Amino acid sequence: MNTLKKRKSGKKGFTLMEMLIVVAIIGILIAIAIPTFNNALTKARISADEANLRSYYAEVMTNYMLKDSADKDKKLSEYVTDTAPTSVLVGGATYKLQAGSCAITVDDDKETISMVYTPTNKKFDAVTIPGGATTGQSK
């Protein structure tokens, strides 16, 4: 009984066992949170890449449609700078593809461009631009 009175009245704090339990709980929470955070980060990078490629597509098509009379014989393929870009130039700013690769196909006869964006993470589907509203879709 005296030991309880001493302990209750004198010392305040956590025991070693209580501290170990708290550390274990924090470790479990971190183990759950990290994969979730990484998955969200990957989805955000893929969405940013797709948005930048859509902007690039719109800019190339707009430039082609608004070509002046001096460039009337210029073909659509001449407006596309690279068929496998690692970065795209949109509005004077260069955007690097962060989470995948792109393959661009130009058909001068039909005056069309098709871009296929393939995320590096195999868990996500490839997207065709224009079209392909599968942003962030998992397999």
mmCIF file of C-alpha atoms in Angstrom:
data_model
loop_
_atom_site.group_PDB
_atom_site.id
_atom_site.type_symbol
_atom_site.label_atom_id
_atom_site.label_comp_id
_atom_site.label_asym_id
_atom_site.label_seq_id
_atom_site.Cartn_x
_atom_site.Cartn_y
_atom_site.Cartn_z
ATOM 1 C CA MET A 1 0.000 0.000 0.000
ATOM 2 C CA ASN A 2 2.878 2.345 0.765
ATOM 3 C CA THR A 3 4.338 1.816 -2.703
ATOM 4 C CA LEU A 4 1.068 2.868 -4.319
ATOM 5 C CA LYS A 5 0.948 6.046 -2.235
ATOM 6 C CA LYS A 6 4.550 6.847 -3.135
ATOM 7 C CA ARG A 7 3.951 6.286 -6.806
ATOM 8 C CA LYS A 8 0.653 8.154 -6.894
ATOM 9 C CA SER A 9 1.866 11.168 -4.984
ATOM 10 C CA GLY A 10 5.413 11.551 -6.247
ATOM 11 C CA LYS A 11 6.147 10.624 -9.858
ATOM 12 C CA LYS A 12 4.135 11.476 -12.949
ATOM 13 C CA GLY A 13 4.772 10.137 -16.447
ATOM 14 C CA PHE A 14 4.359 7.207 -18.786
ATOM 15 C CA THR A 15 5.691 3.742 -18.256
ATOM 16 C CA LEU A 16 7.934 2.056 -20.808
ATOM 17 C CA MET A 17 5.105 -0.261 -21.856
ATOM 18 C CA GLU A 18 2.747 2.666 -22.527
ATOM 19 C CA MET A 19 5.410 4.364 -24.648
ATOM 20 C CA LEU A 20 6.023 1.173 -26.657
ATOM 21 C CA ILE A 21 2.299 0.817 -27.344
ATOM 22 C CA VAL A 22 2.072 4.414 -28.574
ATOM 23 C CA VAL A 23 5.106 3.952 -30.841
ATOM 24 C CA ALA A 24 3.620 0.732 -32.254
ATOM 25 C CA ILE A 25 0.287 2.453 -33.002
ATOM 26 C CA ILE A 26 2.055 5.338 -34.752
ATOM 27 C CA GLY A 27 4.088 2.837 -36.795
ATOM 28 C CA ILE A 28 0.914 1.050 -37.920
ATOM 29 C CA LEU A 29 -0.722 4.352 -38.935
ATOM 30 C CA ILE A 30 2.347 5.348 -40.942
ATOM 31 C CA ALA A 31 2.442 1.936 -42.645
ATOM 32 C CA ILE A 32 -1.158 2.511 -43.768
ATOM 33 C CA ALA A 33 -0.700 6.160 -44.777
ATOM 34 C CA ILE A 34 2.444 5.936 -46.956
ATOM 35 C CA PRO A 35 1.019 3.680 -49.729
ATOM 36 C CA THR A 36 -2.171 5.743 -49.799
ATOM 37 C CA PHE A 37 -0.170 8.952 -50.131
ATOM 38 C CA ASN A 38 2.047 7.492 -52.877
ATOM 39 C CA ASN A 39 -1.005 6.323 -54.829
ATOM 40 C CA ALA A 40 -2.604 9.780 -54.590
ATOM 41 C CA LEU A 41 0.657 11.403 -55.681
ATOM 42 C CA THR A 42 0.902 9.094 -58.702
ATOM 43 C CA LYS A 43 -2.696 9.877 -59.713
ATOM 44 C CA ALA A 44 -1.991 13.603 -59.433
ATOM 45 C CA ARG A 45 1.113 13.339 -61.635
ATOM 46 C CA ILE A 46 -0.767 11.309 -64.245
ATOM 47 C CA SER A 47 -3.622 13.833 -64.276
ATOM 48 C CA ALA A 48 -1.164 16.722 -64.656
ATOM 49 C CA ASP A 49 0.564 14.967 -67.564
ATOM 50 C CA GLU A 50 -2.760 14.312 -69.294
ATOM 51 C CA ALA A 51 -3.875 17.922 -68.812
ATOM 52 C CA ASN A 52 -0.592 19.229 -70.231
ATOM 53 C CA LEU A 53 -0.853 16.897 -73.237
ATOM 54 C CA ARG A 54 -4.444 18.008 -73.878
ATOM 55 C CA SER A 55 -3.280 21.636 -73.784
ATOM 56 C CA TYR A 56 -0.436 20.803 -76.164
ATOM 57 C CA TYR A 57 -2.900 19.080 -78.517
ATOM 58 C CA ALA A 58 -5.215 22.108 -78.430
ATOM 59 C CA GLU A 59 -2.345 24.506 -79.103
ATOM 60 C CA VAL A 60 -1.005 22.500 -82.071
ATOM 61 C CA MET A 61 -4.467 22.185 -83.629
ATOM 62 C CA THR A 62 -5.218 25.874 -83.056
ATOM 63 C CA ASN A 63 -1.918 26.948 -84.614
ATOM 64 C CA TYR A 64 -2.587 24.692 -87.585
ATOM 65 C CA MET A 65 -6.135 25.985 -88.114
ATOM 66 C CA LEU A 66 -5.096 29.626 -87.741
ATOM 67 C CA LYS A 67 -2.069 29.441 -90.039
ATOM 68 C CA ASP A 68 -1.669 32.504 -92.171
ATOM 69 C CA SER A 69 -1.570 32.643 -95.940
ATOM 70 C CA ALA A 70 2.234 32.421 -95.969
ATOM 71 C CA ASP A 71 2.015 28.959 -94.363
ATOM 72 C CA LYS A 72 -0.946 27.654 -96.373
ATOM 73 C CA ASP A 73 1.077 24.689 -97.705
ATOM 74 C CA LYS A 74 2.427 23.776 -94.267
ATOM 75 C CA LYS A 75 1.304 20.332 -93.123
ATOM 76 C CA LEU A 76 0.008 19.391 -89.686
ATOM 77 C CA SER A 77 3.061 17.206 -89.034
ATOM 78 C CA GLU A 78 5.253 20.316 -89.235
ATOM 79 C CA TYR A 79 3.519 21.757 -86.168
ATOM 80 C CA VAL A 80 4.370 18.690 -84.053
ATOM 81 C CA THR A 81 7.937 19.003 -82.840
ATOM 82 C CA ASP A 82 8.449 15.458 -81.515
ATOM 83 C CA THR A 83 6.549 12.175 -81.898
ATOM 84 C CA ALA A 84 7.749 10.782 -78.542
ATOM 85 C CA PRO A 85 8.104 13.845 -76.311
ATOM 86 C CA THR A 86 9.417 13.772 -72.750
ATOM 87 C CA SER A 87 8.242 17.373 -72.357
ATOM 88 C CA VAL A 88 5.786 19.636 -74.166
ATOM 89 C CA LEU A 89 5.773 23.366 -74.845
ATOM 90 C CA VAL A 90 2.436 24.989 -74.021
ATOM 91 C CA GLY A 91 1.998 28.747 -74.159
ATOM 92 C CA GLY A 92 5.739 29.320 -73.976
ATOM 93 C CA ALA A 93 6.215 27.133 -70.867
ATOM 94 C CA THR A 94 7.841 23.713 -70.970
ATOM 95 C CA TYR A 95 6.133 20.912 -69.035
ATOM 96 C CA LYS A 96 8.019 17.678 -68.367
ATOM 97 C CA LEU A 97 6.043 14.438 -68.369
ATOM 98 C CA GLN A 98 6.400 13.136 -64.828
ATOM 99 C CA ALA A 99 4.620 9.796 -64.677
ATOM 100 C CA GLY A 100 4.623 8.281 -68.139
ATOM 101 C CA SER A 101 5.429 8.523 -71.811
ATOM 102 C CA CYS A 102 3.601 9.734 -74.883
ATOM 103 C CA ALA A 103 3.493 8.599 -78.503
ATOM 104 C CA ILE A 104 2.130 11.036 -81.106
ATOM 105 C CA THR A 105 0.774 9.962 -84.478
ATOM 106 C CA VAL A 106 0.017 12.569 -87.168
ATOM 107 C CA ASP A 107 -2.112 11.876 -90.239
ATOM 108 C CA ASP A 108 -1.606 14.739 -92.691
ATOM 109 C CA ASP A 109 -4.222 13.406 -95.130
ATOM 110 C CA LYS A 110 -7.023 13.344 -92.551
ATOM 111 C CA GLU A 111 -5.546 16.305 -90.651
ATOM 112 C CA THR A 112 -5.646 14.516 -87.307
ATOM 113 C CA ILE A 113 -3.331 14.012 -84.365
ATOM 114 C CA SER A 114 -3.567 11.108 -81.959
ATOM 115 C CA MET A 115 -1.608 10.995 -78.707
ATOM 116 C CA VAL A 116 -1.361 7.896 -76.543
ATOM 117 C CA TYR A 117 -0.219 8.603 -72.997
ATOM 118 C CA THR A 118 0.972 5.517 -71.122
ATOM 119 C CA PRO A 119 1.616 5.867 -67.374
ATOM 120 C CA THR A 120 4.788 4.225 -66.059
ATOM 121 C CA ASN A 121 2.766 2.611 -63.263
ATOM 122 C CA LYS A 122 1.132 -0.445 -64.881
ATOM 123 C CA LYS A 123 -1.801 -0.113 -62.478
ATOM 124 C CA PHE A 124 -3.212 2.729 -64.596
ATOM 125 C CA ASP A 125 -4.625 2.573 -68.137
ATOM 126 C CA ALA A 126 -3.219 4.319 -71.195
ATOM 127 C CA VAL A 127 -5.217 7.317 -72.435
ATOM 128 C CA THR A 128 -5.762 8.482 -76.013
ATOM 129 C CA ILE A 129 -5.893 12.228 -76.605
ATOM 130 C CA PRO A 130 -8.266 13.577 -77.905
ATOM 131 C CA GLY A 131 -10.909 11.522 -76.171
ATOM 132 C CA GLY A 132 -10.325 8.862 -73.586
ATOM 133 C CA ALA A 133 -11.871 10.061 -70.354
ATOM 134 C CA THR A 134 -10.123 7.420 -68.231
ATOM 135 C CA THR A 135 -8.089 9.763 -66.042
ATOM 136 C CA GLY A 136 -6.880 8.029 -62.891
ATOM 137 C CA GLN A 137 -8.588 4.737 -63.720
ATOM 138 C CA SER A 138 -6.992 1.682 -62.221
ATOM 139 C CA LYS A 139 -6.902 -1.664 -63.922
#
